[in-house]
Amino acid sequence: MQNNNRRNFLAGFGAIAGAVSAASVSKVAMAALPEPVIQTGPATAGPLIPNTGRPYNPVVTLNGWTLPWRMNGGVKEFHLVAEPVVREMTPGFKAHLWGYNGQSPGPTIEVVEGDRVRVFVTNKLPEHTSIHWHGQRLPNGMDGVSGLTQKAIPVGKTFVYEFVARRPGTFMYHPHTDEMTQMAMGMMGFWVTHPKARHPLIEEVDRDFVFLLSSYDIDPGAYTPKIMTMTDFNLWAFNSRIFPGIDSMNVRLGDKVRIRFGNLTMTNHPIHLHGHEFMVTGTDGGPTPKSTRWMEVTTDVAVGQMRQVEFLADEEGDWAFHCHKSHHTMNAMGHDVPTMIGVDHRDVARKIARLVPDYMVMGERGMADMAEMEMPLPDNTAPMMGGVGPFGGLEMGGMFTTVKVRREQKRGDYADPGWFKHPQGTVAYEFTGQLPEPVRASAAPQKAPSAARTPAAKDVEVRVRKPASGHSAH
């Protein structure tokens, strides 16, 4: 993470401290809109320590930040601005998206159970919008479904949502107006409601990370997602960042770690952690009963769902954390790439690529060839596989990052400790001794089938059965 320790984070937001603290806001300002806070950098910001309202243990948003608020007559006031944004998805590749307060996803909103929350939403998009507070219990007229529970927010107008955060948990916000366009363009954000007191199903943790799963279809060399895509996406992202542009999650050895993620893509994602086991302790329905919990290393999160997992970081190292659908750890590519394994086509591919910038084929020996070929790419295009680790290329992209567990990491320090220094004798190595010859099973002779016998099921490729007439055989 960059610029993400607590001191740097608070210093960076010092300019807006007056908009956060009720004590420093005049009565005239209290009657007006809260000042919108805009953040455009892609680095992971540290926890925003609450200085008004009920205390809580803040979260850290992967490659994101938490939205400051102000207290106004006992109400927590936030200001979201829906607007076109430019999101750097990885160094060298930017996307023209729609989001909130300068970013996609928008900033995380953190409140406490029982808080009365007032959210001002200003629409700077080229079309009307609304916000649905995904998973929240609230008055029907605050649910954010345009045409059903409210009028859509016209261009240039500001609407107000106000409700009580009635239950603790992990939630999202996103439009419920022209969803196919607005969510495909990146409009989404995270919401966390912390418990107001010790909760029997919510344990205290040392680190609490949050992010959203998102997907886009952006042609090589292009900037804007194709909004009509339903299944054939080519960019799979954690918080609209693709590896190697995704920060690591940095923790102290022995920390109790919670990771919360929500899925606003068009498919499910089996999220997998290396080196540790975790428990699913919550969903967007709230904390899970303890009787339903068991240890896992992979949990599947369906479309529109949230997952909250917890584990004890008791193994040092740099541990992979990723979606286990292998093509979701790749960057911009089409799914109609021809396979040329076994064919030396490299010179031909280079010549064709000069004429057709997005021409691409699978490498002679596999996809790893493509990372080594230095294939020319159109401007503003991320390589399919990227990232360099201490032992060479990681050959990953998309929904991939690492959890870095360190003994020397200070409590509350979220800085990247660099690559893990492995103790001697703990790294896989090349064997240089004599290899025994493999023993191969010989094929047993097969008897010729008798003309009288019925062929065995394994001898038959297709069976055709003519149905009986009428409905009696159904």
XYZ file of C-alpha atoms in Angstrom:
474
model
C 0.000 0.000 0.000
C 1.116 3.549 -0.639
C 0.530 6.620 1.540
C -1.621 4.451 3.693
C -0.393 4.603 7.246
C -2.676 6.293 9.675
C -0.580 9.450 10.089
C -0.204 10.104 6.359
C -3.881 9.425 5.763
C -5.065 11.904 8.365
C -2.519 14.484 7.211
C -3.707 14.081 3.640
C -7.270 14.766 4.704
C -6.380 17.674 6.970
C -7.781 20.119 4.438
C -11.258 18.731 4.849
C -11.160 18.239 8.615
C -13.402 21.260 9.010
C -16.073 19.577 6.931
C -15.891 16.469 9.089
C -16.022 17.860 12.588
C -19.292 19.393 13.717
C -17.427 21.600 16.193
C -15.655 23.462 13.383
C -18.676 24.004 11.106
C -20.603 27.259 11.422
C -24.390 27.405 11.781
C -24.616 28.880 8.287
C -22.643 25.970 6.856
C -24.788 23.528 8.814
C -27.823 24.671 6.856
C -26.060 24.018 3.541
C -24.776 20.925 1.778
C -21.807 19.143 3.304
C -18.679 19.878 1.312
C -18.070 17.043 -1.189
C -14.707 15.349 -0.731
C -13.023 14.220 -3.954
C -10.193 11.694 -4.116
C -8.700 10.673 -7.475
C -5.512 8.769 -6.561
C -5.645 4.945 -6.778
C -3.553 4.181 -3.685
C -4.997 2.417 -0.643
C -5.767 4.944 2.078
C -5.350 4.010 5.731
C -8.202 3.800 8.225
C -10.201 6.976 8.838
C -10.306 7.240 12.615
C -13.705 8.600 13.708
C -13.464 11.931 15.530
C -17.206 12.441 15.941
C -20.072 10.084 16.698
C -19.803 6.634 18.222
C -16.324 5.046 18.137
C -15.626 1.971 16.009
C -12.725 -0.014 14.561
C -12.411 1.380 10.987
C -11.921 -0.633 7.806
C -9.319 -0.219 5.054
C -10.604 -0.149 1.460
C -8.287 -1.885 -1.000
C -7.171 0.781 -3.508
C -9.821 3.061 -2.076
C -10.773 5.252 0.887
C -13.493 6.062 3.430
C -15.792 9.062 2.915
C -15.575 11.684 5.702
C -18.789 13.000 7.245
C -19.983 15.804 9.454
C -22.325 15.691 12.445
C -25.373 17.930 12.113
C -27.844 17.819 15.004
C -26.924 14.242 15.829
C -27.170 13.099 12.178
C -24.178 11.817 10.191
C -24.143 13.692 6.877
C -22.332 12.458 3.791
C -22.166 13.922 0.291
C -21.842 11.649 -2.761
C -21.296 13.119 -6.232
C -22.213 10.830 -9.151
C -19.933 11.816 -12.016
C -17.717 10.613 -14.880
C -14.277 9.621 -13.573
C -10.940 8.406 -14.891
C -9.772 5.282 -13.073
C -6.207 4.082 -13.431
C -6.804 0.329 -13.441
C -3.073 -0.458 -13.487
C -0.051 1.738 -14.293
C -0.165 2.510 -18.009
C -3.863 1.747 -18.412
C -6.731 4.104 -17.581
C -10.458 3.668 -18.077
C -13.148 6.305 -18.547
C -15.806 5.200 -16.057
C -18.677 6.604 -14.030
C -18.364 6.665 -10.263
C -18.631 8.774 -7.147
C -16.417 11.519 -5.720
C -13.656 11.106 -8.271
C -13.357 7.328 -8.242
C -14.896 4.023 -9.235
C -15.838 2.391 -6.972
C -16.958 5.313 -4.856
C -15.694 5.853 -1.320
C -16.634 3.451 1.459
C -19.287 4.722 3.883
C -18.773 3.672 7.517
C -21.428 4.162 10.179
C -22.446 2.589 13.474
C -25.581 0.595 14.233
C -28.268 3.026 15.361
C -26.781 6.052 13.549
C -29.198 8.307 11.719
C -27.586 8.846 8.341
C -28.292 11.577 5.799
C -26.697 11.186 2.354
C -26.819 14.036 -0.168
C -26.452 12.729 -3.732
C -25.585 15.225 -6.478
C -25.973 14.035 -10.061
C -23.238 15.203 -12.453
C -23.790 12.362 -14.935
C -25.163 12.974 -18.439
C -28.378 11.147 -17.478
C -30.643 10.712 -14.446
C -29.673 8.299 -11.663
C -30.549 7.029 -8.168
C -28.849 5.062 -5.376
C -30.027 1.749 -3.962
C -28.665 0.889 -0.505
C -28.108 -2.828 -1.097
C -29.089 -5.009 1.886
C -30.266 -2.201 4.169
C -33.471 -2.171 6.242
C -34.980 1.266 5.624
C -38.202 3.110 4.718
C -39.484 2.023 1.299
C -39.187 5.538 -0.117
C -35.444 5.549 0.637
C -34.686 2.274 -1.196
C -33.540 4.060 -4.351
C -35.455 2.275 -7.147
C -36.380 5.026 -9.588
C -39.935 4.852 -10.845
C -40.951 2.510 -8.011
C -39.897 4.178 -4.747
C -38.733 7.619 -5.941
C -38.371 9.908 -8.919
C -34.995 9.593 -10.626
C -32.421 12.255 -9.721
C -32.308 14.598 -12.744
C -29.022 15.838 -14.195
C -27.626 18.651 -12.056
C -29.954 18.042 -9.094
C -29.284 16.846 -5.527
C -31.524 14.393 -3.664
C -31.372 13.460 0.018
C -31.612 9.951 1.495
C -32.127 9.633 5.249
C -32.561 6.525 7.365
C -31.301 4.767 10.487
C -28.585 2.129 10.086
C -30.624 -0.552 11.800
C -28.352 -3.575 11.705
C -24.589 -4.146 11.624
C -23.120 -5.766 8.538
C -21.471 -5.556 5.149
C -23.407 -3.768 2.400
C -23.092 -1.997 -0.963
C -24.587 0.947 -2.790
C -25.229 1.209 -6.525
C -27.721 2.803 -8.951
C -31.160 1.344 -9.588
C -31.660 3.488 -12.695
C -30.458 2.403 -16.157
C -28.489 -0.280 -14.298
C -27.123 -1.951 -17.407
C -25.310 1.266 -18.332
C -24.465 2.721 -14.963
C -23.161 -0.416 -13.253
C -21.296 -1.495 -16.399
C -19.620 1.918 -16.238
C -18.447 1.305 -12.644
C -21.034 2.917 -10.388
C -20.847 1.127 -7.043
C -19.514 1.556 -3.528
C -19.058 -0.228 -0.204
C -20.988 0.365 3.032
C -20.055 -0.970 6.476
C -22.300 -0.674 9.541
C -20.289 -1.386 12.682
C -21.959 -2.821 15.827
C -22.724 -0.246 18.524
C -21.579 -2.606 21.311
C -19.983 -6.012 21.684
C -21.931 -8.407 19.461
C -22.170 -12.168 20.116
C -21.603 -12.958 16.418
C -19.108 -10.216 15.511
C -15.622 -10.623 16.952
C -13.072 -7.852 17.181
C -10.267 -8.051 14.626
C -6.899 -6.379 14.132
C -7.285 -5.651 10.406
C -10.493 -5.220 8.407
C -10.193 -4.950 4.598
C -13.024 -4.273 2.112
C -13.361 -4.193 -1.669
C -15.837 -4.884 -4.493
C -15.519 -7.320 -7.397
C -16.140 -5.649 -10.756
C -15.758 -6.543 -14.434
C -15.469 -4.561 -17.656
C -15.310 -5.114 -21.405
C -12.789 -2.611 -22.785
C -11.234 -3.246 -26.175
C -7.416 -3.059 -26.396
C -6.501 0.575 -26.992
C -9.918 1.847 -25.876
C -10.889 3.763 -22.729
C -14.641 3.255 -22.312
C -16.387 -0.020 -21.362
C -18.877 -1.613 -23.740
C -22.143 -1.448 -21.817
C -24.063 -4.111 -23.790
C -21.750 -6.954 -22.770
C -23.492 -9.623 -20.693
C -20.973 -12.475 -20.408
C -17.826 -11.900 -22.477
C -15.882 -9.510 -20.221
C -12.126 -9.139 -20.546
C -11.162 -7.282 -17.356
C -11.815 -8.725 -13.893
C -11.041 -6.356 -11.058
C -10.761 -5.860 -7.306
C -12.140 -2.345 -6.721
C -11.678 -1.488 -10.422
C -7.962 -2.326 -10.247
C -6.327 -5.200 -12.110
C -3.124 -6.964 -11.107
C -0.337 -5.872 -10.922
C -2.111 -2.609 -10.086
C -3.827 -4.067 -6.992
C -2.204 -3.289 -3.648
C -1.295 -6.074 -1.254
C -3.056 -6.536 2.081
C -0.307 -6.123 4.691
C -0.764 -7.615 8.157
C 1.176 -8.465 11.278
C 1.979 -12.069 12.181
C -0.700 -13.218 14.637
C -3.280 -10.638 13.547
C -6.935 -11.616 13.375
C -7.858 -10.477 9.852
C -11.267 -9.846 8.326
C -11.760 -9.413 4.562
C -15.148 -8.302 3.211
C -15.976 -8.342 -0.500
C -19.083 -7.901 -2.618
C -19.815 -9.107 -6.146
C -21.324 -6.703 -8.675
C -20.112 -8.562 -11.768
C -22.259 -10.773 -14.024
C -20.940 -14.112 -12.730
C -19.885 -15.878 -9.535
C -16.327 -15.849 -8.154
C -14.673 -18.554 -6.008
C -12.292 -16.446 -3.909
C -9.275 -18.416 -2.680
C -6.614 -17.704 -0.030
C -3.273 -19.518 0.073
C -1.514 -20.696 3.219
C -4.407 -20.193 5.663
C -7.932 -21.388 6.385
C -10.764 -18.937 6.948
C -14.363 -18.956 8.127
C -17.258 -17.187 6.417
C -18.568 -15.115 9.305
C -21.003 -12.853 7.479
C -22.991 -12.117 4.339
C -25.146 -9.187 3.251
C -27.820 -10.848 5.388
C -25.707 -10.157 8.476
C -23.327 -12.182 10.652
C -23.707 -15.931 10.168
C -24.774 -18.116 13.146
C -21.759 -19.870 14.661
C -23.393 -23.250 14.115
C -23.220 -22.701 10.334
C -19.534 -21.836 10.159
C -16.700 -24.121 9.065
C -13.148 -23.717 7.826
C -12.560 -23.143 4.101
C -9.800 -21.949 1.771
C -12.217 -20.958 -1.032
C -15.653 -19.375 -0.847
C -17.937 -18.703 -3.785
C -19.697 -15.363 -3.958
C -22.632 -15.107 -6.356
C -23.853 -12.033 -8.216
C -25.177 -9.406 -5.821
C -23.809 -11.164 -2.726
C -21.373 -10.127 -0.002
C -18.944 -12.328 1.906
C -17.122 -11.645 5.145
C -14.243 -14.039 5.932
C -11.925 -14.155 8.935
C -8.642 -15.923 9.596
C -5.646 -15.894 11.904
C -2.560 -14.714 10.017
C -0.191 -17.196 11.649
C 2.008 -18.133 8.658
C 4.644 -15.647 7.487
C 5.050 -15.027 3.783
C 3.479 -13.526 0.678
C 0.268 -15.488 0.170
C -1.766 -15.341 -3.036
C -5.392 -14.200 -2.812
C -7.415 -14.481 -6.012
C -10.463 -15.665 -7.911
C -10.038 -19.346 -8.762
C -11.577 -19.031 -12.232
C -8.288 -19.026 -14.105
C -9.362 -16.654 -16.866
C -10.324 -14.119 -14.199
C -6.619 -13.754 -13.374
C -5.924 -12.477 -16.904
C -6.194 -8.973 -18.327
C -7.611 -7.569 -21.568
C -8.030 -10.357 -24.094
C -10.737 -11.790 -26.293
C -12.163 -15.257 -25.851
C -11.769 -16.061 -29.562
C -7.961 -16.254 -29.409
C -6.838 -19.219 -31.562
C -4.659 -21.882 -29.941
C -1.321 -22.344 -31.723
C 0.404 -24.671 -29.266
C 3.074 -26.626 -31.142
C 3.326 -24.095 -34.006
C 6.190 -21.581 -34.200
C 4.280 -18.496 -35.283
C 6.186 -15.756 -33.476
C 7.614 -13.941 -36.502
C 4.264 -14.144 -38.277
C 2.445 -12.824 -35.191
C 4.757 -9.822 -34.949
C 4.238 -8.947 -38.617
C 0.446 -9.275 -38.427
C 0.332 -7.257 -35.177
C 1.909 -4.295 -36.984
C -1.098 -4.256 -39.299
C -3.782 -5.419 -36.850
C -2.970 -3.960 -33.397
C -5.300 -6.245 -31.442
C -4.239 -9.464 -33.228
C -3.346 -12.092 -30.660
C -2.840 -15.862 -30.612
C -1.921 -18.290 -27.867
C 1.828 -18.934 -27.676
C 3.660 -21.859 -29.230
C 4.176 -23.534 -25.862
C 1.276 -21.971 -23.976
C 0.119 -18.599 -22.651
C 3.431 -17.937 -20.862
C 5.031 -17.368 -24.285
C 2.904 -14.284 -24.706
C 4.436 -12.649 -21.632
C 7.921 -13.222 -23.079
C 7.300 -12.230 -26.706
C 7.155 -8.471 -26.041
C 4.125 -8.346 -28.292
C 3.328 -4.761 -29.329
C 0.194 -3.486 -27.599
C -2.099 -0.601 -28.524
C -1.813 2.509 -26.372
C -3.692 2.341 -23.067
C -3.739 -1.465 -22.951
C -2.674 -3.648 -20.030
C -0.689 -6.825 -20.797
C -2.708 -10.015 -20.335
C -0.318 -11.244 -17.642
C 1.958 -9.072 -15.550
C 3.642 -8.469 -12.241
C 7.167 -9.402 -11.239
C 7.943 -11.145 -7.959
C 11.228 -12.028 -6.264
C 11.572 -15.159 -8.426
C 10.458 -13.736 -11.788
C 7.225 -13.052 -13.622
C 4.018 -13.864 -11.766
C 2.039 -14.334 -15.019
C -1.135 -13.081 -13.376
C -3.641 -10.303 -13.937
C -7.202 -9.387 -13.052
C -8.508 -10.580 -9.676
C -5.195 -11.349 -7.988
C -3.272 -9.851 -5.089
C -1.322 -11.000 -2.040
C -1.718 -11.065 1.715
C 1.675 -10.186 3.202
C 2.114 -11.573 6.718
C 5.135 -10.230 8.634
C 6.484 -10.739 12.124
C 8.070 -7.270 12.178
C 4.965 -5.407 10.945
C 3.893 -2.893 13.574
C 0.381 -2.900 14.967
C -1.724 -0.496 12.889
C 0.989 -0.198 10.193
C -0.379 -0.893 6.690
C 2.796 -0.093 4.734
C 4.033 -2.618 2.161
C 6.951 -4.533 3.766
C 8.374 -5.629 0.395
C 8.911 -9.233 -0.662
C 9.249 -11.971 1.937
C 12.775 -13.100 2.849
C 12.447 -16.885 3.067
C 14.395 -18.704 5.788
C 17.121 -20.934 4.407
C 15.864 -24.312 3.242
C 12.211 -23.264 2.856
C 12.068 -22.589 -0.909
C 11.345 -25.225 -3.551
C 14.542 -26.032 -5.480
C 15.792 -27.897 -8.538
C 16.713 -31.573 -8.104
C 20.056 -32.339 -9.795
C 20.422 -36.042 -8.949
C 19.810 -39.098 -11.134
C 16.185 -39.564 -12.170
C 14.853 -43.148 -12.255
C 13.259 -44.345 -15.469
C 9.459 -44.212 -15.239
C 7.620 -47.517 -15.194
C 4.808 -47.457 -17.719
C 1.871 -49.873 -17.674
C 1.663 -52.035 -20.787
C -1.602 -52.202 -22.685
C -3.421 -55.497 -21.967
C -4.433 -57.464 -25.101
C -8.131 -57.151 -25.892
C -10.290 -60.107 -26.925
C -12.313 -59.812 -30.080
C -15.987 -59.280 -29.188
C -18.283 -62.215 -29.824
C -20.874 -61.597 -32.513
C -23.541 -62.931 -30.179
C -22.823 -60.742 -27.159
C -24.333 -57.325 -26.524
C -21.666 -54.587 -26.611
C -20.665 -53.330 -23.155
C -21.647 -49.778 -22.235
C -18.027 -48.646 -22.579
C -17.982 -49.862 -26.202
C -21.002 -47.752 -27.138
C -20.563 -44.035 -27.850
C -24.219 -43.179 -28.413
C -27.396 -45.002 -27.441
C -30.656 -44.112 -29.164
C -33.915 -45.132 -27.550
C -37.157 -44.616 -29.416
C -39.804 -43.340 -26.982
C -43.046 -45.240 -26.622
C -46.125 -43.672 -28.099
C -48.375 -41.624 -25.878
C -47.467 -40.213 -22.429
C -47.313 -43.454 -20.444
C -43.536 -43.775 -20.827
C -42.709 -40.218 -19.695
